[in-house]
Tab-separated table of C-alpha atoms in Angstrom:
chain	number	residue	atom	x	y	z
A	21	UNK	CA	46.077	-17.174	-65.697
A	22	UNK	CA	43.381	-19.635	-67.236
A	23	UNK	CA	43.888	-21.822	-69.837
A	24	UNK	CA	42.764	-19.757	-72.829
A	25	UNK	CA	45.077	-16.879	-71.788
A	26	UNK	CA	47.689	-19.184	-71.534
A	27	UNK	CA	46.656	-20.218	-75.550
A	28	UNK	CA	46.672	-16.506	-76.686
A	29	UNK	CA	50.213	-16.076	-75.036
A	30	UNK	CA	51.605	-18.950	-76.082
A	31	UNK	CA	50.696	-18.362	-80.177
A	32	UNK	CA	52.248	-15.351	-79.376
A	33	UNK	CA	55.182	-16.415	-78.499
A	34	UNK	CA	55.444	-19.147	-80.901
A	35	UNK	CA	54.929	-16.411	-84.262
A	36	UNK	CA	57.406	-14.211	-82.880
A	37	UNK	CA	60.368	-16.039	-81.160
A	38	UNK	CA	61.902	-16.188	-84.024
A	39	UNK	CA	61.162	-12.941	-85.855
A	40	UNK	CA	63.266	-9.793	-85.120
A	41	UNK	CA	60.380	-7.942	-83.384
A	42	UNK	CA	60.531	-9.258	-79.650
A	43	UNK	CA	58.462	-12.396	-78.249
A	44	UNK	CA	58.764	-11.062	-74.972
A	45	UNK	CA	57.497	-7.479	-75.485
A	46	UNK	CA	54.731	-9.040	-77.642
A	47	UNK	CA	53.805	-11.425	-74.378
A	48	UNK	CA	54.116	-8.482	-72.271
A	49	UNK	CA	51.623	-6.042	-74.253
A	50	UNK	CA	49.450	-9.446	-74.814
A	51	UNK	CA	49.479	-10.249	-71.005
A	52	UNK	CA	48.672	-6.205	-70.493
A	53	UNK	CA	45.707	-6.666	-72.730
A	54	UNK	CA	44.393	-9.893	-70.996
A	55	UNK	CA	44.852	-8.558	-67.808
A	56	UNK	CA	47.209	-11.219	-66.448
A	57	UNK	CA	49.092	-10.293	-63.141
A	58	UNK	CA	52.426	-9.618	-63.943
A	59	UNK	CA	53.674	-9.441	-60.866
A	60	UNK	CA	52.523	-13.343	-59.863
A	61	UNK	CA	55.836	-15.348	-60.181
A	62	UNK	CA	54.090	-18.223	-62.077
A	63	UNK	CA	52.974	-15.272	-64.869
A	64	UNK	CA	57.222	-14.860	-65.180
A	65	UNK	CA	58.105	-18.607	-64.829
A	66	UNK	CA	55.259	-19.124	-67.560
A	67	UNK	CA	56.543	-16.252	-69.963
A	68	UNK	CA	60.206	-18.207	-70.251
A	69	UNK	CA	59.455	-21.458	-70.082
A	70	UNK	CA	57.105	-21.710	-72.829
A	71	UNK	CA	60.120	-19.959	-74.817
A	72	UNK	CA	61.730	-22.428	-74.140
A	73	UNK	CA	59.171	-24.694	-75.750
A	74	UNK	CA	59.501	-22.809	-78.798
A	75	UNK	CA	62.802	-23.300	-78.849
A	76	UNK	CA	62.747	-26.912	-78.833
A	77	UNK	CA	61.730	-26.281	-82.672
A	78	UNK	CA	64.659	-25.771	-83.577
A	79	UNK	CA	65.911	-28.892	-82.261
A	80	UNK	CA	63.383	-30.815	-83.857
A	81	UNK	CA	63.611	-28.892	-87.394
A	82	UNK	CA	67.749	-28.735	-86.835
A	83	UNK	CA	68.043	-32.040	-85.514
A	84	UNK	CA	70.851	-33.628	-87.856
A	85	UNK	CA	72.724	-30.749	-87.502
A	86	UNK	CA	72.392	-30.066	-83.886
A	87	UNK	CA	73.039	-33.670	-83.360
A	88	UNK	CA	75.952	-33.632	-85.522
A	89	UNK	CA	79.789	-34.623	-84.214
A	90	UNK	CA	82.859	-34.246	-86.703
A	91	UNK	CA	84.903	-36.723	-88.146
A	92	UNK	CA	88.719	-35.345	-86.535
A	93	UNK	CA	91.254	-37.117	-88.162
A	94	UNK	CA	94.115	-39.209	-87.469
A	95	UNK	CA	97.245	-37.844	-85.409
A	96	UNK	CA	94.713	-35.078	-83.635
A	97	UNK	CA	94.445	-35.773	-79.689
A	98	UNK	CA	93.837	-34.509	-76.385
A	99	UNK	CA	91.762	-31.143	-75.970
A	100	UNK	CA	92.207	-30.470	-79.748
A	101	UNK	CA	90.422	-33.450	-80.795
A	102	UNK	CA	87.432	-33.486	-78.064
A	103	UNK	CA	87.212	-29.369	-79.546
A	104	UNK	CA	87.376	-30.383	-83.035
A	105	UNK	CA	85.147	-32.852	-82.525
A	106	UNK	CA	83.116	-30.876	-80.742
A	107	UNK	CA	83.550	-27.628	-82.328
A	108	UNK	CA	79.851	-27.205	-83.033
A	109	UNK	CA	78.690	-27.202	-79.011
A	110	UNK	CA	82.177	-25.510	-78.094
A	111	UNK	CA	81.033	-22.500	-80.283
A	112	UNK	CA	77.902	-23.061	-78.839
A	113	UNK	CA	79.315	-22.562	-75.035
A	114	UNK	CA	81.694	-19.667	-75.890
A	115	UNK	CA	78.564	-17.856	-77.442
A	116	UNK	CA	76.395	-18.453	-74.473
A	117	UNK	CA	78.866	-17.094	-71.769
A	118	UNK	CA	78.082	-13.749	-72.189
A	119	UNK	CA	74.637	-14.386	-71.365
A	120	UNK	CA	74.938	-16.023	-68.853
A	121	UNK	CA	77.194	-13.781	-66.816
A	122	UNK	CA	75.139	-10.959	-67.573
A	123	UNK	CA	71.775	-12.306	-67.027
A	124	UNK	CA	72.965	-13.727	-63.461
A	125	UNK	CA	74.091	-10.164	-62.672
A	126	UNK	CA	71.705	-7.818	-63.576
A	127	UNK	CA	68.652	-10.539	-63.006
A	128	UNK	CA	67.054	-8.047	-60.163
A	129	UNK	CA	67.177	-5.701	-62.929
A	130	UNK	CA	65.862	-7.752	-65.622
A	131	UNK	CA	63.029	-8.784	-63.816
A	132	UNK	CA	62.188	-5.033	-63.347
A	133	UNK	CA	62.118	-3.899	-66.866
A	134	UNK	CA	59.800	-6.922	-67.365
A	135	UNK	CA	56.213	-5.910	-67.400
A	136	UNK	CA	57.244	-2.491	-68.062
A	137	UNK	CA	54.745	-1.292	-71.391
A	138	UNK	CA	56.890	2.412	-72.015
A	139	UNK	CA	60.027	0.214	-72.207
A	140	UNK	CA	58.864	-2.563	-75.066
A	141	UNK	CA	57.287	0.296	-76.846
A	142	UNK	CA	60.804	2.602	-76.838
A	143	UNK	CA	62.485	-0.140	-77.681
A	144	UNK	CA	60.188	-1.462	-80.483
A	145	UNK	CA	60.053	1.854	-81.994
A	146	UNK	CA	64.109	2.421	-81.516
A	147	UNK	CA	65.462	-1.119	-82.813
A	148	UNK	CA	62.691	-0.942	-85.774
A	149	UNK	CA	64.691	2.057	-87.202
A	150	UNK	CA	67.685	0.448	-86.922
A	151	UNK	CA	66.414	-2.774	-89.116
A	152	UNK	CA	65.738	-0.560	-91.858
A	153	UNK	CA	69.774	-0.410	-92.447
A	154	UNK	CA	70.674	-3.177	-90.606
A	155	UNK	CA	71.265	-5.165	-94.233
A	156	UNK	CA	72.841	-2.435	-96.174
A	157	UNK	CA	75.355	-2.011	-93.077
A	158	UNK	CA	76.190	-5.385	-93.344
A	159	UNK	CA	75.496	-7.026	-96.420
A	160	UNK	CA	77.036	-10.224	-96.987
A	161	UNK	CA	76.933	-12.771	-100.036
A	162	UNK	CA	79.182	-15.674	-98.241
A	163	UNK	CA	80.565	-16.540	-95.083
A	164	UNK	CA	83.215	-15.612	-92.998
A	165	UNK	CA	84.301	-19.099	-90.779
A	166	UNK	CA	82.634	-19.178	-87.467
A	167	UNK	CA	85.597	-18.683	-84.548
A	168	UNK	CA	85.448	-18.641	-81.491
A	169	UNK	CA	86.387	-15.392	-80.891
A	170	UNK	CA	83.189	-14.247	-83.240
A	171	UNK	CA	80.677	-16.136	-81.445
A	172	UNK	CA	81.564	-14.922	-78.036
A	173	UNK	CA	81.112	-11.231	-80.164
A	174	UNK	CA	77.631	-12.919	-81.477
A	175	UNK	CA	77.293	-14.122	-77.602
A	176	UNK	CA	77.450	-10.148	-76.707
A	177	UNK	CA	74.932	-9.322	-78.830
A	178	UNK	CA	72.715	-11.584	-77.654
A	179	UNK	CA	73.087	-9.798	-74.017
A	180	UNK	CA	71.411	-6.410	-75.410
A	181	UNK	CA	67.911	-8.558	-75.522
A	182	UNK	CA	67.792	-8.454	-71.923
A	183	UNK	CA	66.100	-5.163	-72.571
A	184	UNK	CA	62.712	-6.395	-73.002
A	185	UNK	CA	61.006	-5.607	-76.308
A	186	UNK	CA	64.495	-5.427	-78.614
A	187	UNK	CA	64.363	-9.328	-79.518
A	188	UNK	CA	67.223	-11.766	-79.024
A	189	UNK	CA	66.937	-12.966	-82.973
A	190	UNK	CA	67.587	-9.494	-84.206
A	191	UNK	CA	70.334	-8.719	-81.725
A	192	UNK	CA	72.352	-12.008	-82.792
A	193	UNK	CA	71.655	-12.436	-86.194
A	194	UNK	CA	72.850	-8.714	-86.836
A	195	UNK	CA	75.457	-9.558	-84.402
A	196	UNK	CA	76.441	-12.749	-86.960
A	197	UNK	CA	76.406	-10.312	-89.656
A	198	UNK	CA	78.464	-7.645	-88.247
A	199	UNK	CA	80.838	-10.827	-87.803
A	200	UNK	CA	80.750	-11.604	-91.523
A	201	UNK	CA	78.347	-14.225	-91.776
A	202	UNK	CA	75.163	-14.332	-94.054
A	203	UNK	CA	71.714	-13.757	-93.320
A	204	UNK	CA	70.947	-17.345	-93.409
A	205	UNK	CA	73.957	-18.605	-91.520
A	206	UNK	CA	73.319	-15.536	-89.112
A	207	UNK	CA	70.002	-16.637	-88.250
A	208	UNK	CA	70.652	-20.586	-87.773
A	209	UNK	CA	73.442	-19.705	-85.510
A	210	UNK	CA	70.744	-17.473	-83.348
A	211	UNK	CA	67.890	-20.466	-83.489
A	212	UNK	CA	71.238	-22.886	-82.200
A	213	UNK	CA	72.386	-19.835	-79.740
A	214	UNK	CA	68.657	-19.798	-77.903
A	215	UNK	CA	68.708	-23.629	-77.248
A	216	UNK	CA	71.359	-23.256	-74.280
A	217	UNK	CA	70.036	-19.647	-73.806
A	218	UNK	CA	66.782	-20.504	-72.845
A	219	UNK	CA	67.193	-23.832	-71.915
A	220	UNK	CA	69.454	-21.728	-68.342
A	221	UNK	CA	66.475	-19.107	-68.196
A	222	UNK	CA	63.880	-21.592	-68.088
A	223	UNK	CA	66.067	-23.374	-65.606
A	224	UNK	CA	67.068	-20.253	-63.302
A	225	UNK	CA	63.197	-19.665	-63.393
A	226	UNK	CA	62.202	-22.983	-61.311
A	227	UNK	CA	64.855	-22.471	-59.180
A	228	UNK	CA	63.747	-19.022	-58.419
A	229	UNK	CA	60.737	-20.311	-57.625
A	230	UNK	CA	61.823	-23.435	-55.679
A	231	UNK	CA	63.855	-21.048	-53.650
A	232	UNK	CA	61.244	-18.906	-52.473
A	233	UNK	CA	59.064	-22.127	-51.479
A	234	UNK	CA	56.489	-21.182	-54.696
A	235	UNK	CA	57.123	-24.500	-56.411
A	236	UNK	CA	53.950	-25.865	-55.253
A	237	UNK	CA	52.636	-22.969	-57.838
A	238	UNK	CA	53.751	-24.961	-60.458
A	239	UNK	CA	52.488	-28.160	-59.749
A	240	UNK	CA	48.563	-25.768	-59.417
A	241	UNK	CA	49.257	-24.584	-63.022
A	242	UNK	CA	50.897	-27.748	-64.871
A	243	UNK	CA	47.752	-27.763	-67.019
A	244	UNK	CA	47.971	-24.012	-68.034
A	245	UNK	CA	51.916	-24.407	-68.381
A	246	UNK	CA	51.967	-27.665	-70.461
A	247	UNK	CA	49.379	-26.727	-72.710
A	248	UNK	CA	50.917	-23.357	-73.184
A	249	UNK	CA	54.559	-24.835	-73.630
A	250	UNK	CA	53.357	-27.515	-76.473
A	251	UNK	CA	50.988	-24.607	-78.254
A	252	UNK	CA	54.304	-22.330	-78.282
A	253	UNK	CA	56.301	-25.671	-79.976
A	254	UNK	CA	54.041	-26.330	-82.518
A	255	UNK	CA	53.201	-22.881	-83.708
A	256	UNK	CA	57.165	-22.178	-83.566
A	257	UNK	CA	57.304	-25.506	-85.886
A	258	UNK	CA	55.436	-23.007	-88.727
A	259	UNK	CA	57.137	-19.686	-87.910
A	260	UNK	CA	60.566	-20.544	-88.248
A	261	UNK	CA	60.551	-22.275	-91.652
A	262	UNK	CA	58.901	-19.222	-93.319
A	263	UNK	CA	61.012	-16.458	-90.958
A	264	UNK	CA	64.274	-18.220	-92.897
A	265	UNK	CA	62.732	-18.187	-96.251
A	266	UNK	CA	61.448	-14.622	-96.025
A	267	UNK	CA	64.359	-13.195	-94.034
A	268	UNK	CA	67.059	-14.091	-97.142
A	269	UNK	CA	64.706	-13.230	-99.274
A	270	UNK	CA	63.879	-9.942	-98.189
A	271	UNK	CA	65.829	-8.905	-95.284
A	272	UNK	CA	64.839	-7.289	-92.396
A	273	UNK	CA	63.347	-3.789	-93.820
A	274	UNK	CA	59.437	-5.319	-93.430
A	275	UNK	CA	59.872	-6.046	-89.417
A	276	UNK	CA	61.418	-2.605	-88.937
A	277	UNK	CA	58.637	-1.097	-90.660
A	278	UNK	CA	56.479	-3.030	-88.268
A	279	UNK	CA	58.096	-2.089	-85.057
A	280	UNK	CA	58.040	1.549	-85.572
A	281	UNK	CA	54.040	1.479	-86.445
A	282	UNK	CA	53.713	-1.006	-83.381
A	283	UNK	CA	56.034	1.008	-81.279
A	284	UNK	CA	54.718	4.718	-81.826
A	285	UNK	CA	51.082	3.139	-81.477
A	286	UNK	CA	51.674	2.012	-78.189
A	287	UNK	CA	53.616	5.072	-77.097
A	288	UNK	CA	50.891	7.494	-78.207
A	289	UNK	CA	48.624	5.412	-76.243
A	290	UNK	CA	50.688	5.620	-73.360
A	291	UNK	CA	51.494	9.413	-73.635
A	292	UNK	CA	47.370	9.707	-74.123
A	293	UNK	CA	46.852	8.580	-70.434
A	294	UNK	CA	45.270	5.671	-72.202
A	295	UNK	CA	45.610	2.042	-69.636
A	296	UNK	CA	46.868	-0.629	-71.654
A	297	UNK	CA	45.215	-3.268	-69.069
A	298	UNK	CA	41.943	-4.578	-69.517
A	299	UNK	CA	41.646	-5.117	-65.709
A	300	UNK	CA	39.144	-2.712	-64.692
């Protein structure tokens, strides 16, 4: 991967992290089209970590609130004043578990649907229909409060994006809707949810890689990785301020609309004998 691949990929992932219509089935039709080896372990390491760097957006857009600690008052101690306290990174946690369990499991699995074209494009084509009711289904006009025992539901969700090319935002924030929650509230709670998410993928990657003695690989491609982790960041920075505007706007009926178009396209393609690669 050279550095102007890695710049293609990377605004790639930056417009779509946060849109319902999969960053990582977008990188993996963009790295088919560039011809980028996706069976190199740096090509996987790279396609995470610079998700990560996306994600950092949020942080830096979110910051007061992601930063925030509640005031618990007087006559509250032990484990229900550090939760209270707390509550925001508890809910956090409980959310994330799912994920994590999962994703440790069925990893081997995981890894093999990446890279896989027929799969982003069934998926694409099979989630977009869904988005087309996904607001009347569960319409909301205020909130329900945030338990624990709805973000570990929201945390669930979240697991169904292992299948590449369904996206993580869509799966939670129609997961925080089926909970009761708004589209707006829905779709914070997702940016907050892929901090920790991503932050342990990004993480399981290097050690994957330190394991099998690649690491050096890393230290090879710091140019390509840096520059495509700090393009994904600041094109993220753009995204995600107009995804919330347009998303409680207008809901989700646009992006579903896209996926199927995107979705059948590629799957006639495929079903044409036609090689998505540009490898010759």
């Amino acid at each position: 991967m050279d550095i102007v691949q890695a710049i293609i990929i990377a605004v790639v992932e930056g417009l779509t992290e946060f849109l319902p219509v999969s960053s990582t089935g977008h990188m993996i039709i963009t790295e088919n089209l560039l011809g980028v080896d996706l069976n190199d372990p740096f090509v996987n390491a790279f396609t995470v970590i610079i998700q990560f760097g996306a994600i950092l957006s949020v942080v830096c857009l979110y910051w007061k609130r992601f930063f925030h600690i509640n005031e618990v008052p007087e006559g509250v101690t032990g484990i229900k004043r550090l939760l209270a306290r707390y509550d925001f990174y508890w809910k956090l946690l409980v959310a994330f578990i799912p994920a994590a369990v999962i994703g440790l499991l069925l990893s081997p699995v995981i890894d093999k649907l990446l890279g896989s074209v027929a799969v982003v494009a069934v998926m694409l084509l099979g989630v977009g229909v869904l988005l087309l009711f996904v607001d009347k289904w569960f319409a909301r006009d205020t909130d329900k409060p945030l338990t624990e025992k709805r973000a570990f539901k929201i945390g669930l969700y979240q697991c169904i994006a292992m299948i590449p090319g369904t996206s993580r935002s869509f799966a939670t924030i129609a997961g925080g809707m089926q909970q009761g929650l708004t589209r707006k509230t829905a779709a914070e709670f997702s940016f907050f949810l892929a901090v920790p998410t991503m932050l342990a993928a990004s993480c399981y990657e290097l050690l994957k890689l330190f394991m099998k003695g690649d690491a050096s690989m890393l230290a090879s491609h710091m140019t390509v990785l840096a520059v495509g982790f700090v393009v994904a960041f600041v094109v993220a920075l753009g995204a995600i301020k107009w995804f919330v505007g347009f998303l409680t706007k207008y809901g989700f009926r646009a992006f579903g609309w896209y996926r199927i178009v995107v979705g059948a396209l590629l799957l006639a393609l495929l079903l044409s004998g036609v090689d998505l690669s540009m490898v010759d």
